[in-house]
Amino acid sequence: MLTELPTTTPASSAVQNWLTHKYLLFTGEDRFEQFGRQAKITGKILNRQLVEQHHWQFDEANALYPDYHFLTQAMLATPTYLRLADPLYVRVKHNDPINQPSIHQLEDPHRWHHRLAAWQLALVDLPVGPLHVAFSRFTLDRLHRYLYQALATSSETTVADSPALMDQLHDYLQLVDPDTLRELPHNSRQILRAIRRQPRVPQFQINVLVRLRQLNRVIRHRGRGITRLAYNWWFTKLPIKPRTILYESFLGRNFSDSPKAIYNYLEKNYPGRFHHVWVMNPGVSETPAGRPNTKVVKRFGWRYMYYLATAKFQVINMRQPKWFIKRPGTKFLATWHGTPLKHLVFDMDNVASANPLYKSIFYQQSRQWDYLVTANQFSVDVFEHAFMYPTDQMLPSGYPRNDILSAPDKDEQAQQIKRKLGIPLDKKIILYAPTWRDDDYYGVGDYKFTLKLDIDRLKRELGDEYVLVLRTHYFITEHLDTTGFGDFVYNESSYDDISELYLIADVLITDYSSVFFDYAILKRPILYFVYDYEKYGSVLRGFYLNMETDLPGPLLKTNDDVLAALHDLPAVTQQYAAAYQRFSQRFNAWEDGHASQRVVDTFFADELHH
Ligand code: C2G
């Protein structure tokens, strides 16, 4: 067995030593962030003389796992190793498995064949002893973890479907240390033992064992697991409901955005034609509950799973769950949620906030979309490369969510909204709606926001004329403390629909949020408070627009600049008149107040016209 030597030597002299001594040099095994990506130190450095002396070679016939045999042989011959504190060699994880997969991310139907062949070659040459046990344990652990994927009947390239692979697995299991097999959890142990005894285990027997294992997991995960199981085994086998529509906006956090506009349009123009099901998280105050033909279901609850499986139409503004099964006969409308300013998916170099599989998960999910709603030609062009999505499946419609901004009665609606929010009718409104920061978070989907806008000063200098409506992004979970600002600040971060806040706002302050594309339909002044401009643009995301020349308003880096602009908005308006016009032509040419109609006429065509 390998023993670790004490790391008393600094890296440089360790490298010197390694040339003359007989040991492996590990450079650590930690995962960490490097260049904004997940990285792993996996380096093993070997003495070249040793390699030549033993004629160790990579198995070039094995395209995916050429190094197992090489490494086990090296470990056998060099029973000690030295782990270095400072990395000499760093592997950055590939974060685009679709366009630039690493060998481990390649989709290869023969992966299991290569894997088993490599293990077999390595284990055959390991004499009984600690390394043999360790390698058996390592491979059985892999088998245990991927067993479901490898044996489940629904998977495309299963071991179970292929008699040759079952034979190979059977042969491999003869080699492993029997004691390590005993260490496996019950169900995996049973499946592998059965295959060890006879290669041709009947499929039904495997299915039973695999299902038992799934059940086991469910019992461990309780709640969600059971509903998921019901979704997989039962609900997706039920007939599809031809007139049911499932809607979801911002992960069930709001009753808002284009799904809401489409829903309102359908109920107004085709009342009673459809059953509407809205996905809402518990605790959301504004929901369509109680409206005709409408149900509200809890995200990930039983009824949600049922409708996710059986509703013929799905209208969603972000992404469906990873495990969503797109059934034949169902139709999926992705409305998305903004014209892109920040680089998206395949255009992102570094995925600072997400896991390395983000791009491939996004890719698989977007293949399930039948249509993607777009607000302008610019979005069509960007989505084509950023999502790798075909343009002929995009709807060049404008955003349904923006119809309200061209409504003939928008001024009356604005008065009503102001009353509803308790904002004095004689006050003008500044709407501050910034976006989130990829690197400012507590945990997954749980982002922070640090308020850099000097509210105190705004109140002092503008409080007689204005109130401030504060609206944080839906990812920001923390509630900003605005006590002490009295009736100057209205924190509408949990208000359901930002379009209604646009309607009442006399001026918008934002940063890198797509909100200004929509707000510009109203032709009112827009200011950009970009206190972290250099960092955001170059390190975190990168932009599709030239922020210096393409925007309809000024980039302001300090509170002084923001206040100066607010004090003289007519000057800003005048200065940006030409830029604003260019901007509107480029981004809002399709926004004529009839986007919902265009989307509905295409997406529901078969249902409405037969
Ligand atoms: N939004 C909001 N309040 C904010 C910011 C955003 O209600 N303070 C809503 C708006 O509808 C906006 C949408 O969330 O259009 C998307 O927000 P962005 O800030 O643009 O950020 P993101 O969610 O990363 O989406 O193609 C657009 C991109 O996907 C950006």
XYZ file of C-alpha atoms and ligand atoms in Angstrom, residues 250 257 336-340 342 344 401 433-436 471-474 498 502 513-515 518 541, ligand 1:
55
model
C -39.428 32.711 -12.119
C -43.951 37.922 -16.812
C -37.436 33.319 -21.527
C -37.210 36.463 -19.441
C -35.274 39.271 -21.014
C -33.284 40.593 -23.938
C -29.704 39.541 -23.292
C -24.976 39.851 -20.172
C -25.336 33.789 -21.660
C -45.110 40.706 -20.778
C -34.056 47.761 -10.209
C -30.522 46.335 -10.217
C -29.550 42.808 -11.189
C -27.691 40.146 -9.184
C -36.851 46.341 -6.515
C -34.144 43.673 -6.114
C -33.688 40.751 -8.491
C -35.636 37.558 -7.747
C -42.277 44.378 -12.374
C -42.470 50.242 -14.887
C -30.326 44.079 -15.756
C -32.386 43.476 -18.862
C -35.160 45.578 -17.293
C -38.614 46.700 -21.503
C -19.809 38.241 -17.411
N -36.251 41.484 -12.739
C -37.003 42.039 -11.734
N -36.415 42.864 -10.827
C -35.097 43.170 -10.898
C -34.323 42.615 -11.908
C -34.924 41.759 -12.823
O -38.208 41.777 -11.669
N -34.535 43.976 -9.998
C -36.921 40.603 -13.744
C -37.203 41.347 -15.031
O -38.366 40.821 -15.608
C -35.985 41.026 -15.873
C -35.757 39.587 -15.483
O -36.079 39.533 -14.103
O -36.208 41.211 -17.243
C -34.343 39.125 -15.741
O -33.470 39.802 -14.899
P -31.983 40.262 -15.281
O -31.588 41.252 -14.245
O -31.887 40.704 -16.686
O -31.059 39.016 -15.007
P -31.144 37.461 -15.311
O -32.230 36.841 -14.487
O -29.755 36.985 -15.128
O -31.558 37.343 -16.806
O -31.668 37.279 -21.323
C -31.788 37.925 -20.082
C -30.899 37.240 -19.105
O -31.331 35.966 -18.899
C -30.763 37.912 -17.794
